[in-house]
mmCIF file of C-alpha atoms and ligand atoms in Angstrom:
data_model
loop_
_atom_site.group_PDB
_atom_site.id
_atom_site.type_symbol
_atom_site.label_atom_id
_atom_site.label_comp_id
_atom_site.label_asym_id
_atom_site.label_seq_id
_atom_site.Cartn_x
_atom_site.Cartn_y
_atom_site.Cartn_z
ATOM 1 C CA UNK A 979 6.127 -23.952 -14.637
ATOM 2 C CA UNK A 980 4.703 -22.261 -11.224
ATOM 3 C CA UNK A 981 3.881 -18.634 -11.566
ATOM 4 C CA UNK A 982 5.818 -15.990 -9.865
ATOM 5 C CA UNK A 983 4.719 -14.766 -6.522
ATOM 6 C CA UNK A 984 2.927 -11.501 -5.853
ATOM 7 C CA UNK A 985 2.539 -10.212 -2.121
ATOM 8 C CA UNK A 986 1.703 -6.791 -1.023
ATOM 9 C CA UNK A 987 -0.158 -5.242 2.069
ATOM 10 C CA UNK A 988 -1.841 -2.259 3.586
ATOM 11 C CA UNK A 989 -1.900 -1.124 7.244
ATOM 12 C CA UNK A 990 -5.066 -1.005 8.968
ATOM 13 C CA UNK A 991 -4.282 2.746 10.392
ATOM 14 C CA UNK A 992 -7.128 4.621 9.029
ATOM 15 C CA UNK A 993 -9.251 4.757 5.865
ATOM 16 C CA UNK A 994 -8.094 4.260 2.506
ATOM 17 C CA UNK A 995 -7.323 6.866 0.377
ATOM 18 C CA UNK A 996 -7.392 7.152 -3.509
ATOM 19 C CA UNK A 997 -3.718 7.206 -3.327
ATOM 20 C CA UNK A 998 -3.953 3.232 -1.786
ATOM 21 C CA UNK A 999 -5.975 2.373 -5.014
ATOM 22 C CA UNK A 1000 -3.604 4.756 -7.625
ATOM 23 C CA UNK A 1001 -0.274 3.689 -5.905
ATOM 24 C CA UNK A 1002 -0.996 -0.516 -5.270
ATOM 25 C CA UNK A 1003 -4.451 -1.887 -5.173
ATOM 26 C CA UNK A 1004 -5.080 -1.303 -9.203
ATOM 27 C CA UNK A 1005 -2.095 -3.247 -9.435
ATOM 28 C CA UNK A 1006 -2.841 -6.028 -6.970
ATOM 29 C CA UNK A 1007 -5.981 -6.435 -9.120
ATOM 30 C CA UNK A 1008 -4.341 -6.233 -12.939
ATOM 31 C CA UNK A 1009 -1.307 -8.639 -11.459
ATOM 32 C CA UNK A 1010 -3.572 -11.127 -9.873
ATOM 33 C CA UNK A 1011 -4.562 -12.860 -13.161
ATOM 34 C CA UNK A 1012 -1.129 -13.417 -13.870
ATOM 35 C CA UNK A 1013 0.655 -13.999 -10.249
ATOM 36 C CA UNK A 1014 0.102 -16.663 -7.474
ATOM 37 C CA UNK A 1015 -0.838 -13.388 -5.631
ATOM 38 C CA UNK A 1016 -1.368 -12.695 -1.793
ATOM 39 C CA UNK A 1017 -2.163 -9.424 -0.041
ATOM 40 C CA UNK A 1018 -2.391 -9.062 3.639
ATOM 41 C CA UNK A 1019 -3.256 -6.858 6.221
ATOM 42 C CA UNK A 1020 -0.424 -5.982 8.367
ATOM 43 C CA UNK A 1021 -2.114 -4.967 11.413
ATOM 44 C CA UNK A 1022 1.182 -5.761 13.402
ATOM 45 C CA UNK A 1023 2.459 -2.833 11.341
ATOM 46 C CA UNK A 1024 -0.101 -0.607 12.473
ATOM 47 C CA UNK A 1025 0.899 -1.141 15.839
ATOM 48 C CA UNK A 1026 3.749 0.851 15.606
ATOM 49 C CA UNK A 1027 1.776 3.835 15.779
ATOM 50 C CA UNK A 1028 -0.789 4.357 18.906
ATOM 51 C CA UNK A 1029 -3.940 2.552 17.982
ATOM 52 C CA UNK A 1030 -7.602 2.352 20.145
ATOM 53 C CA UNK A 1031 -8.011 -1.672 19.918
ATOM 54 C CA UNK A 1032 -11.662 -1.171 18.584
ATOM 55 C CA UNK A 1033 -10.723 1.094 15.887
ATOM 56 C CA UNK A 1034 -7.853 -1.688 14.944
ATOM 57 C CA UNK A 1035 -10.480 -4.314 14.446
ATOM 58 C CA UNK A 1036 -12.768 -2.432 12.708
ATOM 59 C CA UNK A 1037 -10.042 -1.067 10.045
ATOM 60 C CA UNK A 1038 -8.459 -4.753 9.774
ATOM 61 C CA UNK A 1039 -12.109 -5.579 8.328
ATOM 62 C CA UNK A 1040 -12.509 -2.579 6.688
ATOM 63 C CA UNK A 1041 -9.401 -2.763 4.706
ATOM 64 C CA UNK A 1042 -9.922 -6.162 4.138
ATOM 65 C CA UNK A 1043 -13.179 -5.742 2.618
ATOM 66 C CA UNK A 1044 -11.861 -2.376 0.372
ATOM 67 C CA UNK A 1045 -9.437 -5.063 -1.557
ATOM 68 C CA UNK A 1046 -12.186 -7.343 -2.582
ATOM 69 C CA UNK A 1047 -14.542 -3.989 -3.603
ATOM 70 C CA UNK A 1048 -11.901 -2.946 -5.463
ATOM 71 C CA UNK A 1049 -11.687 -6.160 -7.416
ATOM 72 C CA UNK A 1050 -9.098 -8.273 -5.113
ATOM 73 C CA UNK A 1051 -10.813 -11.656 -6.106
ATOM 74 C CA UNK A 1052 -10.347 -14.264 -3.097
ATOM 75 C CA UNK A 1053 -10.861 -17.100 -5.464
ATOM 76 C CA UNK A 1054 -7.849 -15.749 -7.525
ATOM 77 C CA UNK A 1055 -5.749 -14.419 -4.448
ATOM 78 C CA UNK A 1056 -5.267 -15.484 -1.045
ATOM 79 C CA UNK A 1057 -6.696 -12.281 1.316
ATOM 80 C CA UNK A 1058 -5.564 -12.542 5.379
ATOM 81 C CA UNK A 1059 -4.476 -10.723 7.990
ATOM 82 C CA UNK A 1060 -0.720 -10.618 9.178
ATOM 83 C CA UNK A 1061 -0.815 -11.592 12.524
ATOM 84 C CA UNK A 1062 -3.188 -14.665 12.018
ATOM 85 C CA UNK A 1063 0.281 -16.247 10.126
ATOM 86 C CA UNK A 1064 2.548 -16.088 13.203
ATOM 87 C CA UNK A 1065 5.659 -17.173 10.412
ATOM 88 C CA UNK A 1066 5.903 -13.360 9.562
ATOM 89 C CA UNK A 1067 7.317 -12.428 12.837
ATOM 90 C CA UNK A 1068 9.401 -15.741 13.376
ATOM 91 C CA UNK A 1069 11.536 -14.972 10.174
ATOM 92 C CA UNK A 1070 11.316 -11.383 11.254
ATOM 93 C CA UNK A 1071 13.294 -12.313 13.847
ATOM 94 C CA UNK A 1072 16.310 -14.311 11.680
ATOM 95 C CA UNK A 1073 16.079 -11.412 9.545
ATOM 96 C CA UNK A 1074 16.703 -8.285 12.111
ATOM 97 C CA UNK A 1075 19.458 -10.894 13.442
ATOM 98 C CA UNK A 1076 21.196 -9.776 9.586
ATOM 99 C CA UNK A 1077 20.401 -6.334 9.832
ATOM 100 C CA UNK A 1078 22.563 -3.742 10.732
ATOM 101 C CA UNK A 1079 21.235 -0.584 12.918
ATOM 102 C CA UNK A 1080 22.604 2.226 10.523
ATOM 103 C CA UNK A 1081 20.386 0.011 7.521
ATOM 104 C CA UNK A 1082 17.263 0.996 9.943
ATOM 105 C CA UNK A 1083 18.334 4.476 11.018
ATOM 106 C CA UNK A 1084 18.518 5.415 7.321
ATOM 107 C CA UNK A 1085 15.047 4.807 6.769
ATOM 108 C CA UNK A 1086 13.528 7.903 5.571
ATOM 109 C CA UNK A 1087 10.235 6.631 6.888
ATOM 110 C CA UNK A 1088 11.541 6.223 10.236
ATOM 111 C CA UNK A 1089 13.077 9.902 10.485
ATOM 112 C CA UNK A 1090 9.517 11.141 9.214
ATOM 113 C CA UNK A 1091 7.132 9.243 11.478
ATOM 114 C CA UNK A 1092 9.875 9.660 14.518
ATOM 115 C CA UNK A 1093 9.423 13.610 13.837
ATOM 116 C CA UNK A 1094 5.883 13.170 13.862
ATOM 117 C CA UNK A 1095 5.420 10.752 16.602
ATOM 118 C CA UNK A 1096 8.109 12.004 19.049
ATOM 119 C CA UNK A 1097 6.106 10.894 21.954
ATOM 120 C CA UNK A 1098 6.358 7.428 20.900
ATOM 121 C CA UNK A 1099 9.615 6.646 18.977
ATOM 122 C CA UNK A 1100 9.194 2.618 19.589
ATOM 123 C CA UNK A 1101 11.675 -0.328 18.510
ATOM 124 C CA UNK A 1102 8.940 -1.403 16.436
ATOM 125 C CA UNK A 1103 9.030 1.526 14.448
ATOM 126 C CA UNK A 1104 12.471 1.085 14.185
ATOM 127 C CA UNK A 1105 12.547 -2.617 12.981
ATOM 128 C CA UNK A 1106 9.221 -2.430 10.802
ATOM 129 C CA UNK A 1107 10.932 -2.233 7.080
ATOM 130 C CA UNK A 1108 12.629 -5.622 8.811
ATOM 131 C CA UNK A 1109 8.811 -7.099 9.713
ATOM 132 C CA UNK A 1110 7.633 -5.984 6.231
ATOM 133 C CA UNK A 1111 10.790 -7.775 4.416
ATOM 134 C CA UNK A 1112 9.818 -10.787 6.123
ATOM 135 C CA UNK A 1113 6.309 -10.454 5.296
ATOM 136 C CA UNK A 1114 7.808 -10.464 1.801
ATOM 137 C CA UNK A 1115 10.089 -13.633 1.705
ATOM 138 C CA UNK A 1116 8.141 -16.076 3.767
ATOM 139 C CA UNK A 1117 6.034 -16.197 0.769
ATOM 140 C CA UNK A 1118 9.347 -16.079 -1.739
ATOM 141 C CA UNK A 1119 7.293 -13.172 -3.359
ATOM 142 C CA UNK A 1120 8.981 -12.144 -6.767
ATOM 143 C CA UNK A 1121 7.167 -8.932 -7.229
ATOM 144 C CA UNK A 1122 6.009 -6.325 -4.584
ATOM 145 C CA UNK A 1123 3.222 -3.966 -6.280
ATOM 146 C CA UNK A 1124 3.422 -0.917 -3.900
ATOM 147 C CA UNK A 1125 3.310 3.219 -4.098
ATOM 148 C CA UNK A 1126 7.004 5.259 -4.332
ATOM 149 C CA UNK A 1127 6.909 5.869 -0.701
ATOM 150 C CA UNK A 1128 7.959 2.102 -0.588
ATOM 151 C CA UNK A 1129 10.869 1.797 -2.731
ATOM 152 C CA UNK A 1130 13.549 2.011 -0.319
ATOM 153 C CA UNK A 1131 11.988 -0.363 2.031
ATOM 154 C CA UNK A 1132 11.940 -3.105 -0.763
ATOM 155 C CA UNK A 1133 15.016 -2.158 -1.205
ATOM 156 C CA UNK A 1134 16.175 -3.340 2.370
ATOM 157 C CA UNK A 1135 14.270 -6.628 1.521
ATOM 158 C CA UNK A 1136 16.259 -6.727 -1.532
ATOM 159 C CA UNK A 1137 19.411 -6.363 0.417
ATOM 160 C CA UNK A 1138 18.436 -8.802 3.253
ATOM 161 C CA UNK A 1139 17.560 -11.636 0.345
ATOM 162 C CA UNK A 1140 21.023 -11.209 -1.232
ATOM 163 C CA UNK A 1141 22.446 -11.278 2.358
ATOM 164 C CA UNK A 1142 20.558 -14.342 3.264
ATOM 165 C CA UNK A 1143 21.375 -16.451 0.181
ATOM 166 C CA UNK A 1144 24.971 -15.039 0.289
ATOM 167 C CA UNK A 1145 25.695 -16.466 3.996
ATOM 168 C CA UNK A 1146 23.534 -19.755 3.668
ATOM 169 C CA UNK A 1147 22.619 -20.476 0.631
ATOM 170 C CA UNK A 1148 20.336 -19.987 -2.293
ATOM 171 C CA UNK A 1149 17.201 -19.434 -0.468
ATOM 172 C CA UNK A 1150 15.271 -16.627 -1.104
ATOM 173 C CA UNK A 1151 14.026 -14.659 -4.696
ATOM 174 C CA UNK A 1152 15.388 -11.205 -4.802
ATOM 175 C CA UNK A 1153 11.703 -9.430 -4.986
ATOM 176 C CA UNK A 1154 11.657 -6.368 -7.224
ATOM 177 C CA UNK A 1155 9.305 -3.866 -6.745
ATOM 178 C CA UNK A 1156 6.213 -2.914 -9.448
ATOM 179 C CA UNK A 1157 5.356 1.128 -8.830
ATOM 180 C CA UNK A 1158 3.086 3.006 -11.416
ATOM 181 C CA UNK A 1159 4.881 5.637 -13.654
ATOM 182 C CA UNK A 1160 1.964 7.854 -13.023
ATOM 183 C CA UNK A 1161 -0.021 7.352 -9.833
ATOM 184 C CA UNK A 1162 2.791 6.536 -7.726
ATOM 185 C CA UNK A 1163 2.615 9.266 -5.157
ATOM 186 C CA UNK A 1164 -0.759 10.745 -5.119
ATOM 187 C CA UNK A 1165 -0.412 14.122 -3.467
ATOM 188 C CA UNK A 1166 -2.447 16.257 -0.680
ATOM 189 C CA UNK A 1167 -5.202 18.358 -1.854
ATOM 190 C CA UNK A 1168 -4.179 20.651 0.521
ATOM 191 C CA UNK A 1169 -0.507 20.733 0.903
ATOM 192 C CA UNK A 1170 0.318 19.087 -2.797
ATOM 193 C CA UNK A 1171 4.149 19.294 -1.757
ATOM 194 C CA UNK A 1172 3.471 16.185 1.060
ATOM 195 C CA UNK A 1173 1.858 12.802 0.246
ATOM 196 C CA UNK A 1174 -1.882 12.102 0.601
ATOM 197 C CA UNK A 1175 -2.173 10.164 4.099
ATOM 198 C CA UNK A 1176 -4.986 8.376 5.921
ATOM 199 C CA UNK A 1177 -3.833 9.849 9.061
ATOM 200 C CA UNK A 1178 -3.473 13.348 7.681
ATOM 201 C CA UNK A 1179 -5.999 15.129 10.164
ATOM 202 C CA UNK A 1180 -6.904 17.838 7.787
ATOM 203 C CA UNK A 1181 -9.618 15.201 6.079
ATOM 204 C CA UNK A 1182 -9.870 18.175 3.247
ATOM 205 C CA UNK A 1183 -6.623 16.931 2.114
ATOM 206 C CA UNK A 1184 -7.710 13.580 1.023
ATOM 207 C CA UNK A 1185 -10.149 11.650 -0.880
ATOM 208 C CA UNK A 1186 -11.307 8.725 1.154
ATOM 209 C CA UNK A 1187 -13.267 5.532 -0.368
ATOM 210 C CA UNK A 1188 -15.692 5.434 1.396
ATOM 211 C CA UNK A 1189 -16.251 9.655 1.059
ATOM 212 C CA UNK A 1190 -19.473 10.512 -0.838
ATOM 213 C CA UNK A 1191 -19.970 11.542 -4.256
ATOM 214 C CA UNK A 1192 -20.478 15.214 -2.674
ATOM 215 C CA UNK A 1193 -17.263 15.073 -0.239
ATOM 216 C CA UNK A 1194 -15.504 14.232 -2.702
ATOM 217 C CA UNK A 1195 -16.658 16.841 -5.138
ATOM 218 C CA UNK A 1196 -16.400 19.308 -2.523
ATOM 219 C CA UNK A 1197 -12.887 18.091 -1.531
ATOM 220 C CA UNK A 1198 -11.694 18.189 -5.348
ATOM 221 C CA UNK A 1199 -13.218 22.079 -6.213
ATOM 222 C CA UNK A 1200 -11.575 23.329 -2.972
ATOM 223 C CA UNK A 1201 -8.277 21.736 -3.856
ATOM 224 C CA UNK A 1202 -5.118 23.974 -3.388
ATOM 225 C CA UNK A 1203 -3.606 24.481 -6.757
ATOM 226 C CA UNK A 1204 -1.423 27.753 -7.942
ATOM 227 C CA UNK A 1205 -1.763 31.403 -8.814
ATOM 228 C CA UNK A 1206 -1.480 30.210 -12.566
ATOM 229 C CA UNK A 1207 -4.124 29.464 -14.952
ATOM 230 C CA UNK A 1208 -2.632 27.056 -17.740
ATOM 231 C CA UNK A 1209 -3.192 22.976 -17.551
ATOM 232 C CA UNK A 1210 -0.157 21.908 -17.388
ATOM 233 C CA UNK A 1211 1.799 18.738 -15.693
ATOM 234 C CA UNK A 1212 5.249 19.527 -13.872
ATOM 235 C CA UNK A 1213 5.093 17.764 -10.361
ATOM 236 C CA UNK A 1214 7.754 19.227 -9.709
ATOM 237 C CA UNK A 1215 6.767 23.325 -10.036
ATOM 238 C CA UNK A 1216 3.070 22.875 -10.345
ATOM 239 C CA UNK A 1217 2.355 19.764 -7.970
ATOM 240 C CA UNK A 1218 -1.341 20.767 -7.536
ATOM 241 C CA UNK A 1219 -2.426 20.659 -11.003
ATOM 242 C CA UNK A 1220 -0.195 18.039 -11.753
ATOM 243 C CA UNK A 1221 -1.682 16.260 -8.811
ATOM 244 C CA UNK A 1222 -5.462 16.441 -10.579
ATOM 245 C CA UNK A 1223 -4.129 15.901 -13.971
ATOM 246 C CA UNK A 1224 -3.260 12.628 -12.180
ATOM 247 C CA UNK A 1225 -6.317 11.897 -10.969
ATOM 248 C CA UNK A 1226 -8.120 12.207 -13.950
ATOM 249 C CA UNK A 1227 -5.917 9.919 -15.582
ATOM 250 C CA UNK A 1228 -6.915 7.414 -12.964
ATOM 251 C CA UNK A 1229 -10.295 7.931 -13.033
ATOM 252 C CA UNK A 1230 -10.685 7.929 -16.896
ATOM 253 C CA UNK A 1231 -7.573 6.306 -18.260
ATOM 254 C CA UNK A 1232 -6.898 9.182 -20.401
ATOM 255 C CA UNK A 1233 -3.613 9.494 -20.751
ATOM 256 C CA UNK A 1234 -1.815 12.443 -19.527
ATOM 257 C CA UNK A 1235 -0.402 14.098 -22.371
ATOM 258 C CA UNK A 1236 -4.217 13.916 -23.926
ATOM 259 C CA UNK A 1237 -5.492 15.632 -21.501
ATOM 260 C CA UNK A 1238 -3.314 18.310 -20.925
ATOM 261 C CA UNK A 1239 -3.854 18.437 -24.975
ATOM 262 C CA UNK A 1240 -7.520 18.826 -24.406
ATOM 263 C CA UNK A 1241 -7.061 21.538 -21.762
ATOM 264 C CA UNK A 1242 -4.456 23.524 -23.394
ATOM 265 C CA UNK A 1243 -7.201 26.394 -24.051
ATOM 266 C CA UNK A 1244 -8.024 26.812 -20.587
ATOM 267 C CA UNK A 1245 -7.459 30.009 -18.966
ATOM 268 C CA UNK A 1246 -8.868 28.857 -15.052
ATOM 269 C CA UNK A 1247 -9.011 25.678 -13.054
ATOM 270 C CA UNK A 1248 -12.860 26.186 -12.483
ATOM 271 C CA UNK A 1249 -13.864 24.043 -15.472
ATOM 272 C CA UNK A 1250 -11.349 21.533 -15.427
ATOM 273 C CA UNK A 1251 -11.910 21.155 -11.448
ATOM 274 C CA UNK A 1252 -15.462 20.182 -11.719
ATOM 275 C CA UNK A 1253 -14.702 17.786 -14.676
ATOM 276 C CA UNK A 1254 -12.008 15.700 -12.258
ATOM 277 C CA UNK A 1255 -14.608 16.091 -9.732
ATOM 278 C CA UNK A 1256 -17.189 14.637 -11.605
ATOM 279 C CA UNK A 1257 -14.658 11.899 -13.115
ATOM 280 C CA UNK A 1258 -13.475 10.975 -9.685
ATOM 281 C CA UNK A 1259 -16.598 10.530 -7.995
ATOM 282 C CA UNK A 1260 -17.665 8.175 -11.007
ATOM 283 C CA UNK A 1261 -14.909 6.356 -10.165
ATOM 284 C CA UNK A 1262 -14.772 5.942 -6.204
ATOM 285 C CA UNK A 1263 -18.571 5.516 -6.093
ATOM 286 C CA UNK A 1264 -18.720 1.805 -7.312
ATOM 287 C CA UNK A 1265 -16.011 0.892 -5.378
ATOM 288 C CA UNK A 1266 -17.799 2.467 -2.132
ATOM 289 C CA UNK A 1267 -20.846 0.627 -2.701
ATOM 290 C CA UNK A 1268 -19.590 -2.394 -3.435
ATOM 291 C CA UNK A 1269 -17.543 -1.901 -0.091
ATOM 292 C CA UNK A 1270 -20.717 -1.260 2.037
ATOM 293 C CA UNK A 1271 -22.288 -4.314 0.629
ATOM 294 C CA UNK A 1272 -18.959 -6.682 1.389
ATOM 295 C CA UNK A 1273 -18.549 -5.034 4.642
ATOM 296 C CA UNK A 1274 -22.187 -5.500 6.016
ATOM 297 C CA UNK A 1275 -21.371 -9.392 6.095
ATOM 298 C CA UNK A 1276 -18.904 -10.152 8.581
ATOM 299 C CA UNK A 1277 -19.307 -13.622 8.565
ATOM 300 C CA UNK A 1278 -18.489 -13.999 4.347
ATOM 301 C CA UNK A 1279 -15.773 -11.258 5.099
ATOM 302 C CA UNK A 1280 -14.258 -13.395 8.128
ATOM 303 C CA UNK A 1281 -14.687 -16.750 5.821
ATOM 304 C CA UNK A 1282 -12.617 -14.929 3.455
ATOM 305 C CA UNK A 1283 -9.599 -13.944 5.871
ATOM 306 C CA UNK A 1284 -9.915 -17.886 7.928
ATOM 307 C CA UNK A 1285 -9.247 -19.615 4.407
ATOM 308 C CA UNK A 1286 -6.543 -17.414 3.469
ATOM 309 C CA UNK A 1287 -4.948 -17.452 6.663
ATOM 310 C CA UNK A 1288 -4.955 -21.109 6.487
ATOM 311 C CA UNK A 1289 -3.678 -21.308 2.738
ATOM 312 C CA UNK A 1290 -1.030 -18.460 3.656
ATOM 313 C CA UNK A 1291 0.226 -20.472 6.909
ATOM 314 C CA UNK A 1292 0.967 -23.416 5.380
ATOM 315 C CA UNK A 1293 3.070 -21.705 2.215
ATOM 316 C CA UNK A 1294 4.683 -19.414 5.237
ATOM 317 C CA UNK A 1295 5.956 -22.455 7.451
ATOM 318 C CA UNK A 1296 7.340 -24.374 4.735
ATOM 319 C CA UNK A 1297 9.913 -21.516 4.183
ATOM 320 C CA UNK A 1298 10.430 -21.110 7.455
ATOM 321 C CA UNK A 1299 11.591 -24.687 8.467
ATOM 322 C CA UNK A 1300 14.133 -23.940 5.909
ATOM 323 C CA UNK A 1301 15.581 -21.161 6.805
ATOM 324 C CA UNK A 1302 15.453 -22.177 10.438
ATOM 325 C CA UNK A 1303 17.050 -25.135 9.398
ATOM 326 C CA UNK A 1304 19.946 -23.664 6.961
ATOM 327 C CA UNK A 1305 20.503 -21.320 10.233
ATOM 328 C CA UNK A 1306 21.283 -24.186 12.288
ATOM 329 C CA UNK A 1307 18.307 -24.360 14.434
ATOM 330 C CA UNK A 1308 17.284 -27.614 15.394
ATOM 331 C CA UNK A 1309 13.723 -29.010 14.200
ATOM 332 C CA UNK A 1310 12.064 -31.405 16.675
HETATM 333 P P1 TYM B 485 0.478 1.830 3.312
HETATM 334 O O1 TYM B 485 -0.224 1.078 4.431
HETATM 335 O O2 TYM B 485 1.025 3.269 4.233
HETATM 336 O O3 TYM B 485 0.175 2.054 2.192
HETATM 337 C C1 TYM B 485 -0.031 0.910 1.554
HETATM 338 C C2 TYM B 485 -0.044 0.868 -0.212
HETATM 339 O O4 TYM B 485 -0.407 1.881 -0.702
HETATM 340 C C3 TYM B 485 0.400 2.695 -0.901
HETATM 341 N N1 TYM B 485 0.136 4.429 -1.142
HETATM 342 C C4 TYM B 485 0.282 5.186 -1.685
HETATM 343 N N2 TYM B 485 0.158 5.043 -2.946
HETATM 344 C C5 TYM B 485 0.662 5.973 -4.118
HETATM 345 N N3 TYM B 485 0.292 7.619 -3.530
HETATM 346 C C6 TYM B 485 -0.037 7.841 -2.210
HETATM 347 N N4 TYM B 485 -0.852 9.068 -1.534
HETATM 348 C C7 TYM B 485 -0.004 6.797 -1.016
HETATM 349 N N5 TYM B 485 -0.596 6.438 0.161
HETATM 350 C C8 TYM B 485 -0.319 4.672 -0.014
HETATM 351 C C9 TYM B 485 1.959 2.272 -0.318
HETATM 352 O O5 TYM B 485 3.018 2.814 -1.147
HETATM 353 C C10 TYM B 485 1.679 0.902 -0.444
HETATM 354 O O6 TYM B 485 2.072 0.507 -1.439
HETATM 355 N N6 TYM B 485 4.687 -0.751 4.679
HETATM 356 C C11 TYM B 485 3.709 -0.471 3.483
HETATM 357 C C12 TYM B 485 2.981 -1.876 4.518
HETATM 358 C C13 TYM B 485 3.296 -3.381 4.247
HETATM 359 C C14 TYM B 485 3.768 -3.664 2.973
HETATM 360 C C15 TYM B 485 4.282 -5.435 3.304
HETATM 361 C C16 TYM B 485 3.623 -3.715 1.546
HETATM 362 C C17 TYM B 485 4.028 -4.231 5.219
HETATM 363 N N7 TYM B 485 4.222 -5.095 4.811
HETATM 364 C C18 TYM B 485 4.828 -5.857 2.608
HETATM 365 C C19 TYM B 485 4.314 -4.487 0.565
HETATM 366 C C20 TYM B 485 4.650 -5.484 0.724
HETATM 367 C C21 TYM B 485 2.617 0.409 3.945
HETATM 368 O O7 TYM B 485 2.929 1.518 4.995
HETATM 369 O O8 TYM B 485 2.169 0.962 3.399
#
């Protein structure tokens, strides 16, 4: 039997953070051995916000290099750039014609982003989740490893797959989200009720994968917690300290309950923060070091992306042809 297909992607709209690893990348690395995996850098999604061309170019290669540095193996997985495979956009058009306006209006991320970028509420931002559905369905993916914030987008992809199958005939798998129980939403170090984000203007709020050991340690030492002094995991009432516990779990693999138990006698946060700071610095260091080596060899990186695009295009074209035929578009 053929292996099931995994697909996921990240926007090159800034430097990746530890949130990207916790919510998605570490699962990509894990799943690539059991699944037929494709991982793309979604540059077309990134231009739904204003991007400086030179930065977009740099970040696209940075993100691809970070995939490899985190352990995505290009021998096992197809790694490519979204805009190198025009079939994504072609399928997106067909899906756009199946999507109700209300389905896009409802998206919480659209609402948030149109509040944040009120001077640039473009149609691309509005139809963004349809392009994401096309990214997934154009490979007939079964599983999509993402962080919690992508759940609603995934729901739309599932609805569109079902709608197409119902209207024409069985064509798409209905993709399943794969979201970690712990680490699916890493919070800002400065405002722990907000998601950690690569575009947060306060750089102390995010741990970037390119941050040095000292920068990482300092950011964690300065993380906003609360006025209590016990180490308790309660994301609703104690978001700051819970986020640090989650980071320690991510960095050491020690279960959350065990961490809480080990620190049950603590009467302050200073020592705990120091432990988290060192563990996270140790966790990020090898990723950063591999990233610097991989990123320095642009020819090798481009070669990975070129062969990835070639493989992805062949696969995407097959699905797109089938879709066009079912819809009634005349083939030449
Ligand atoms: P993006 O680029 O915002 O984030 C990439 C992935 O990282 C996860 N993530 C987080 N997880 C936990 N805590 C955080 N603080 C955190 N920040 C980011 C995101 O959930 C995501 O999985 N729309 C997508 C990109 C996309 C995509 C796709 C994903 C486009 N097409 C097809 C999957 C399949 C996005 O903006 O992710």
